[in-house]
CSV table of N, CA and C in Angstrom, one decimal:
chain,number,residue,atom,x,y,z
A,1,GLN,N,27.6,-11.9,5.8
A,1,GLN,CA,26.3,-10.7,6.0
A,1,GLN,C,26.1,-11.4,7.3
A,2,VAL,N,25.3,-10.8,8.0
A,2,VAL,CA,25.0,-10.7,9.6
A,2,VAL,C,23.1,-10.8,9.5
A,3,GLN,N,22.6,-12.0,9.6
A,3,GLN,CA,21.4,-11.9,10.1
A,3,GLN,C,20.5,-12.3,11.0
A,4,LEU,N,19.5,-11.2,11.9
A,4,LEU,CA,19.1,-11.4,13.3
A,4,LEU,C,17.9,-11.7,13.2
A,5,VAL,N,17.3,-12.9,14.2
A,5,VAL,CA,16.1,-13.6,14.2
A,5,VAL,C,15.7,-13.3,15.4
A,6,GLU,N,14.3,-12.8,15.7
A,6,GLU,CA,13.8,-12.6,17.2
A,6,GLU,C,13.0,-13.7,17.2
A,7,SER,N,12.8,-14.3,18.3
A,7,SER,CA,11.3,-15.1,18.8
A,7,SER,C,11.5,-14.6,20.4
A,8,GLY,N,10.2,-15.4,20.4
A,8,GLY,CA,9.7,-14.9,22.3
A,8,GLY,C,8.7,-14.5,22.2
A,9,GLY,N,8.0,-13.5,21.2
A,9,GLY,CA,7.3,-12.8,21.6
A,9,GLY,C,5.8,-13.3,21.8
A,10,GLY,N,4.5,-12.6,22.4
A,10,GLY,CA,3.6,-13.2,22.5
A,10,GLY,C,2.5,-12.2,23.5
A,11,LEU,N,1.5,-13.0,23.7
A,11,LEU,CA,0.6,-12.3,24.6
A,11,LEU,C,0.6,-12.5,25.8
A,12,VAL,N,0.8,-11.5,26.9
A,12,VAL,CA,0.8,-11.7,28.6
A,12,VAL,C,0.0,-10.9,29.1
A,13,GLN,N,-0.6,-11.4,30.0
A,13,GLN,CA,-1.2,-10.4,31.1
A,13,GLN,C,-0.4,-8.9,31.6
A,14,ALA,N,-0.7,-8.0,32.5
A,14,ALA,CA,-0.1,-6.9,32.7
A,14,ALA,C,0.6,-7.6,34.2
A,15,GLY,N,1.8,-7.7,34.5
A,15,GLY,CA,2.3,-8.1,35.6
A,15,GLY,C,3.2,-9.1,35.2
A,16,GLY,N,2.8,-9.6,34.2
A,16,GLY,CA,3.3,-11.2,33.4
A,16,GLY,C,5.0,-10.9,33.0
A,17,SER,N,5.7,-11.9,32.6
A,17,SER,CA,6.7,-11.7,32.0
A,17,SER,C,7.0,-12.4,30.9
A,18,LEU,N,8.0,-12.2,30.0
A,18,LEU,CA,8.3,-12.8,28.9
A,18,LEU,C,9.8,-12.5,28.8
A,19,ARG,N,10.2,-13.5,27.8
A,19,ARG,CA,11.7,-13.7,27.3
A,19,ARG,C,12.1,-13.6,26.1
A,20,LEU,N,12.3,-12.6,25.6
A,20,LEU,CA,12.8,-12.4,24.2
A,20,LEU,C,14.2,-13.0,23.8
A,21,SER,N,14.2,-13.9,22.7
A,21,SER,CA,15.7,-14.0,22.1
A,21,SER,C,15.9,-13.5,20.5
A,22,CYS,N,17.1,-13.4,20.3
A,22,CYS,CA,17.8,-13.1,19.0
A,22,CYS,C,18.7,-13.7,18.8
A,23,ALA,N,18.6,-14.3,17.7
A,23,ALA,CA,19.9,-15.5,17.0
A,23,ALA,C,20.5,-15.0,16.1
A,24,ALA,N,21.7,-14.6,16.2
A,24,ALA,CA,22.3,-14.2,15.0
A,24,ALA,C,23.3,-14.9,14.4
A,25,SER,N,23.6,-14.9,12.7
A,25,SER,CA,24.1,-15.8,12.1
A,25,SER,C,25.6,-14.7,11.9
A,26,GLY,N,26.7,-15.5,11.2
A,26,GLY,CA,27.7,-14.7,11.0
A,26,GLY,C,28.9,-15.1,12.1
A,27,ARG,N,30.2,-14.5,11.7
A,27,ARG,CA,31.4,-15.1,12.4
A,27,ARG,C,31.9,-14.4,13.4
A,28,THR,N,31.1,-12.6,13.5
A,28,THR,CA,31.5,-11.6,14.0
A,28,THR,C,30.6,-11.3,15.4
A,29,PHE,N,29.7,-12.2,15.7
A,29,PHE,CA,29.0,-11.6,16.5
A,29,PHE,C,29.3,-11.3,18.1
A,30,SER,N,30.6,-11.6,18.5
A,30,SER,CA,30.8,-11.6,19.9
A,30,SER,C,32.0,-10.3,19.6
A,31,SER,N,31.9,-9.7,18.6
A,31,SER,CA,32.9,-8.4,18.6
A,31,SER,C,31.9,-7.2,18.7
A,32,TYR,N,30.8,-7.1,18.4
A,32,TYR,CA,30.0,-6.1,18.5
A,32,TYR,C,28.7,-5.8,18.9
A,33,GLY,N,28.5,-4.7,19.9
A,33,GLY,CA,27.4,-4.8,21.0
A,33,GLY,C,25.8,-4.8,20.1
A,34,MET,N,25.0,-5.2,20.9
A,34,MET,CA,23.8,-5.4,20.7
A,34,MET,C,22.8,-4.6,21.2
A,35,ALA,N,21.6,-4.6,21.0
A,35,ALA,CA,20.4,-3.8,21.3
A,35,ALA,C,19.0,-4.3,21.2
A,36,TRP,N,18.2,-3.7,21.8
A,36,TRP,CA,16.8,-4.1,22.0
A,36,TRP,C,16.2,-2.7,21.4
A,37,PHE,N,15.2,-2.7,20.6
A,37,PHE,CA,14.5,-1.3,20.7
A,37,PHE,C,13.0,-2.0,20.5
A,38,ARG,N,11.8,-1.2,20.3
A,38,ARG,CA,10.9,-1.4,20.1
A,38,ARG,C,9.9,-0.3,19.5
A,39,GLN,N,9.2,-0.8,18.6
A,39,GLN,CA,8.1,0.3,18.3
A,39,GLN,C,6.8,-0.2,17.7
A,40,THR,N,5.7,0.9,18.0
A,40,THR,CA,4.4,1.4,17.9
A,40,THR,C,4.0,1.7,16.7
A,41,PRO,N,2.8,1.6,16.1
A,41,PRO,CA,2.4,2.0,15.0
A,41,PRO,C,2.4,3.5,15.0
A,42,GLY,N,3.1,4.6,13.9
A,42,GLY,CA,3.1,5.8,13.9
A,42,GLY,C,4.1,6.6,14.9
A,43,LYS,N,4.8,5.4,15.4
A,43,LYS,CA,6.2,6.0,16.3
A,43,LYS,C,7.5,5.8,16.0
A,44,GLU,N,8.5,6.4,16.2
A,44,GLU,CA,9.9,6.2,16.0
A,44,GLU,C,10.3,5.2,16.9
A,45,ARG,N,11.2,4.1,16.3
A,45,ARG,CA,11.8,3.2,17.4
A,45,ARG,C,12.1,3.4,18.4
A,46,GLU,N,11.8,3.0,19.4
A,46,GLU,CA,12.6,3.5,20.9
A,46,GLU,C,13.7,2.6,21.4
A,47,PHE,N,14.5,3.2,21.8
A,47,PHE,CA,15.4,2.3,22.6
A,47,PHE,C,15.1,2.1,23.9
A,48,VAL,N,15.6,0.5,23.8
A,48,VAL,CA,14.9,-0.3,25.2
A,48,VAL,C,16.2,-0.8,26.0
A,49,ALA,N,17.2,-1.5,25.6
A,49,ALA,CA,18.3,-2.1,26.4
A,49,ALA,C,19.5,-2.3,25.0
A,50,ALA,N,20.7,-2.1,25.7
A,50,ALA,CA,21.7,-2.7,25.1
A,50,ALA,C,22.9,-3.2,25.8
A,51,ILE,N,23.7,-3.6,25.1
A,51,ILE,CA,24.7,-4.6,25.7
A,51,ILE,C,26.1,-4.7,24.7
A,52,SER,N,27.0,-4.5,25.7
A,52,SER,CA,28.5,-4.4,24.7
A,52,SER,C,29.2,-5.6,24.5
A,53,TRP,N,29.7,-5.7,23.5
A,53,TRP,CA,30.2,-7.1,22.7
A,53,TRP,C,30.5,-8.1,23.7
A,54,SER,N,31.1,-7.6,25.0
A,54,SER,CA,31.8,-8.5,25.9
A,54,SER,C,30.6,-9.1,27.3
A,55,GLY,N,29.4,-8.3,26.9
A,55,GLY,CA,28.5,-8.4,28.0
A,55,GLY,C,28.7,-7.8,29.8
A,56,GLY,N,30.0,-6.9,29.5
A,56,GLY,CA,30.2,-6.3,30.6
A,56,GLY,C,29.8,-5.2,31.0
A,57,SER,N,28.9,-4.4,30.0
A,57,SER,CA,28.4,-3.1,30.3
A,57,SER,C,26.7,-3.3,30.0
A,58,THR,N,26.1,-3.1,30.2
A,58,THR,CA,24.5,-2.9,29.8
A,58,THR,C,23.8,-1.4,30.0
A,59,TYR,N,23.1,-1.0,29.1
A,59,TYR,CA,22.4,0.3,29.1
A,59,TYR,C,20.6,-0.1,29.0
A,60,TYR,N,19.7,0.5,29.8
A,60,TYR,CA,18.3,0.8,29.8
A,60,TYR,C,17.6,2.0,29.5
A,61,ALA,N,17.1,1.9,28.9
A,61,ALA,CA,15.9,3.0,29.2
A,61,ALA,C,15.1,3.1,30.6
A,62,ASP,N,15.1,4.5,30.8
A,62,ASP,CA,14.8,4.8,32.3
A,62,ASP,C,13.0,3.7,32.4
A,63,SER,N,12.3,3.6,31.1
A,63,SER,CA,10.9,3.1,31.4
A,63,SER,C,11.1,1.5,31.5
A,64,VAL,N,12.3,1.0,31.4
A,64,VAL,CA,12.4,-0.4,31.6
A,64,VAL,C,13.5,-0.8,32.6
A,65,LYS,N,13.8,0.1,33.2
A,65,LYS,CA,15.2,-0.2,34.1
A,65,LYS,C,14.5,-0.6,35.7
A,66,GLY,N,15.2,-1.8,35.8
A,66,GLY,CA,14.5,-2.5,36.9
A,66,GLY,C,13.7,-3.4,36.6
A,67,ARG,N,13.0,-3.6,35.4
A,67,ARG,CA,12.0,-4.9,34.9
A,67,ARG,C,12.9,-5.4,33.9
A,68,PHE,N,13.7,-4.9,32.9
A,68,PHE,CA,14.1,-5.6,31.8
A,68,PHE,C,15.9,-5.9,32.1
A,69,THR,N,15.8,-7.0,31.6
A,69,THR,CA,17.5,-7.5,31.6
A,69,THR,C,17.9,-7.9,30.5
A,70,ILE,N,19.2,-7.2,30.0
A,70,ILE,CA,19.5,-7.9,28.6
A,70,ILE,C,20.7,-8.9,28.9
A,71,SER,N,20.9,-9.8,28.1
A,71,SER,CA,22.3,-10.7,28.3
A,71,SER,C,22.8,-11.3,27.2
A,72,ARG,N,23.8,-11.7,27.0
A,72,ARG,CA,24.4,-12.4,25.6
A,72,ARG,C,25.1,-13.6,25.5
A,73,ASP,N,24.9,-14.6,25.0
A,73,ASP,CA,25.4,-15.9,25.0
A,73,ASP,C,26.7,-15.6,24.0
A,74,ASN,N,27.9,-15.7,23.8
A,74,ASN,CA,28.6,-15.3,22.4
A,74,ASN,C,29.2,-16.6,22.0
A,75,ALA,N,28.9,-17.6,22.4
A,75,ALA,CA,29.3,-19.1,21.9
A,75,ALA,C,28.1,-19.2,21.5
A,76,LYS,N,26.7,-19.2,22.0
A,76,LYS,CA,25.4,-19.3,21.2
A,76,LYS,C,25.1,-18.5,19.9
A,77,LYS,N,25.6,-17.1,20.0
A,77,LYS,CA,25.1,-16.1,19.2
A,77,LYS,C,24.0,-15.7,19.6
A,78,VAL,N,23.6,-15.7,20.5
A,78,VAL,CA,21.9,-15.2,21.3
A,78,VAL,C,22.3,-14.0,22.4
A,79,VAL,N,21.1,-13.1,22.0
A,79,VAL,CA,21.0,-11.7,22.7
A,79,VAL,C,19.6,-12.0,23.6
A,80,ASP,N,19.2,-12.1,24.5
A,80,ASP,CA,18.1,-11.9,25.2
A,80,ASP,C,17.6,-10.8,26.0
A,81,LEU,N,16.2,-10.7,26.1
A,81,LEU,CA,15.6,-9.7,26.6
A,81,LEU,C,14.6,-10.4,27.6
A,82,ARG,N,15.0,-10.4,28.8
A,82,ARG,CA,13.8,-10.9,30.1
A,82,ARG,C,13.1,-9.9,30.3
A,83,MET,N,11.9,-9.9,30.5
A,83,MET,CA,11.0,-8.3,31.0
A,83,MET,C,9.9,-9.1,31.8
A,84,ASN,N,10.1,-8.6,33.0
A,84,ASN,CA,9.3,-8.8,34.2
A,84,ASN,C,8.3,-7.7,34.3
A,85,SER,N,7.2,-7.7,35.2
A,85,SER,CA,6.5,-6.8,35.7
A,85,SER,C,5.9,-5.8,34.4
A,86,LEU,N,5.7,-6.7,33.3
A,86,LEU,CA,5.1,-6.1,31.9
A,86,LEU,C,4.0,-5.3,32.2
A,87,LYS,N,3.9,-4.1,31.5
A,87,LYS,CA,2.7,-3.0,32.0
A,87,LYS,C,2.1,-2.9,30.4
A,88,PRO,N,0.9,-2.6,30.1
A,88,PRO,CA,0.5,-2.4,28.8
A,88,PRO,C,1.1,-1.3,27.9
A,89,GLU,N,1.6,-0.9,28.2
A,89,GLU,CA,2.3,0.4,27.5
A,89,GLU,C,3.8,-0.2,27.1
A,90,ASP,N,4.0,-1.7,27.3
A,90,ASP,CA,4.9,-2.2,26.9
A,90,ASP,C,4.7,-2.9,25.6
A,91,THR,N,3.5,-2.7,25.4
A,91,THR,CA,3.1,-3.3,23.9
A,91,THR,C,3.6,-2.6,22.9
A,92,ALA,N,4.5,-3.7,22.0
A,92,ALA,CA,5.0,-3.2,20.6
A,92,ALA,C,5.7,-4.4,19.8
A,93,VAL,N,6.2,-3.7,18.7
A,93,VAL,CA,7.1,-5.0,18.1
A,93,VAL,C,8.5,-4.7,18.4
A,94,TYR,N,9.1,-5.6,19.2
A,94,TYR,CA,10.6,-5.6,19.7
A,94,TYR,C,11.7,-6.1,18.7
A,95,ILE,N,12.5,-5.4,18.3
A,95,ILE,CA,13.4,-5.6,17.3
A,95,ILE,C,14.7,-5.4,18.0
A,96,CYS,N,15.3,-6.5,17.6
A,96,CYS,CA,17.2,-6.6,18.0
A,96,CYS,C,17.7,-6.0,16.9
A,97,ALA,N,18.8,-5.3,17.1
A,97,ALA,CA,19.7,-4.5,16.3
A,97,ALA,C,21.2,-5.1,16.7
A,98,GLY,N,22.1,-4.9,15.9
A,98,GLY,CA,23.6,-5.3,16.2
A,98,GLY,C,24.4,-4.2,15.3
A,99,ASP,N,25.7,-4.2,16.1
A,99,ASP,CA,26.8,-3.5,15.7
A,99,ASP,C,26.7,-2.0,15.7
A,100,PRO,N,26.7,-1.2,16.5
A,100,PRO,CA,26.7,-0.1,16.5
A,100,PRO,C,27.7,0.6,15.7
A,101,PHE,N,27.4,0.9,14.4
A,101,PHE,CA,29.0,1.5,14.2
A,101,PHE,C,29.5,2.6,13.9
A,102,SER,N,28.3,3.7,14.7
A,102,SER,CA,28.9,5.0,14.9
A,102,SER,C,27.4,5.5,15.4
A,103,GLY,N,27.7,6.4,16.3
A,103,GLY,CA,26.8,7.4,17.0
A,103,GLY,C,26.8,6.8,18.5
A,104,PRO,N,25.6,7.4,19.2
A,104,PRO,CA,25.3,6.5,20.6
A,104,PRO,C,24.4,5.3,20.7
A,105,TYR,N,24.6,4.5,21.9
A,105,TYR,CA,24.2,3.5,21.6
A,105,TYR,C,22.4,3.0,21.5
A,106,TYR,N,22.0,4.3,21.8
A,106,TYR,CA,20.4,4.6,22.5
A,106,TYR,C,20.0,4.6,20.6
A,107,SER,N,20.6,5.2,20.0
A,107,SER,CA,20.0,5.9,18.8
A,107,SER,C,20.0,4.8,17.8
A,108,SER,N,18.5,4.6,17.1
A,108,SER,CA,18.8,3.4,15.9
A,108,SER,C,19.2,3.6,14.7
A,109,LYS,N,19.8,5.0,14.7
A,109,LYS,CA,20.8,5.1,13.4
A,109,LYS,C,22.0,4.5,13.4
A,110,SER,N,22.5,4.1,14.7
A,110,SER,CA,23.6,3.6,14.9
A,110,SER,C,23.8,2.2,14.4
A,111,TYR,N,22.9,1.5,14.1
A,111,TYR,CA,23.0,0.3,14.0
A,111,TYR,C,23.0,-0.1,12.5
A,112,ARG,N,23.7,-1.5,12.2
A,112,ARG,CA,24.1,-1.9,11.1
A,112,ARG,C,22.9,-2.7,10.8
A,113,TYR,N,22.7,-3.7,12.0
A,113,TYR,CA,21.8,-4.8,11.7
A,113,TYR,C,20.9,-4.7,12.1
A,114,TRP,N,19.8,-5.3,11.6
A,114,TRP,CA,18.2,-5.1,12.4
A,114,TRP,C,18.0,-6.6,11.7
A,115,GLY,N,16.7,-7.3,12.9
A,115,GLY,CA,15.8,-8.0,12.9
A,115,GLY,C,14.8,-7.7,12.2
A,116,GLN,N,13.7,-8.5,12.0
A,116,GLN,CA,12.3,-8.4,11.5
A,116,GLN,C,11.4,-7.9,12.7
A,117,GLY,N,11.7,-8.3,13.9
A,117,GLY,CA,11.0,-7.9,15.0
A,117,GLY,C,9.7,-9.3,15.6
A,118,THR,N,9.6,-8.8,16.8
A,118,THR,CA,8.8,-10.1,17.3
A,118,THR,C,7.6,-9.2,18.2
A,119,GLN,N,6.2,-9.6,18.1
A,119,GLN,CA,5.0,-8.6,18.8
A,119,GLN,C,5.1,-9.2,20.0
A,120,VAL,N,5.1,-8.1,21.0
A,120,VAL,CA,4.9,-8.1,22.5
A,120,VAL,C,3.4,-7.7,23.0
A,121,THR,N,2.4,-7.9,23.3
A,121,THR,CA,1.2,-7.4,23.6
A,121,THR,C,0.8,-7.9,25.2
A,122,VAL,N,0.7,-6.9,25.9
A,122,VAL,CA,0.3,-7.1,27.2
A,122,VAL,C,-1.1,-6.2,27.5
A,123,SER,N,-1.8,-7.2,28.0
A,123,SER,CA,-3.3,-7.0,28.3
A,123,SER,C,-3.3,-6.3,29.7
A,124,SER,N,-4.6,-5.6,29.9
A,124,SER,CA,-4.5,-5.2,31.3
A,124,SER,C,-5.9,-5.7,31.7
């Protein structure tokens, strides 16, 4: 069984930066893609970024492109999300997802494993 645990959330002023980390358990981490989604109350989970199993391919939502960077370290079983130039509209619970077993990488329905999430609040 795979467990995903996020860390690094917090309160930051607009224009600031945060780095989120997702630590995975299990021996198969290096064999599947990973992603970050975010969610605000009353809304569906929104795709933020995804990375292939090797780290060779990355994908971003238009709203974060150029500001966020996803990366992974398969030896440490960690996937990071570096967030720069944060805006108040980036405020959300950020959730790590793993193993897109079916469907497109940007769909929350595609992922087998989920973390609990970490809160990111950006003040104006």
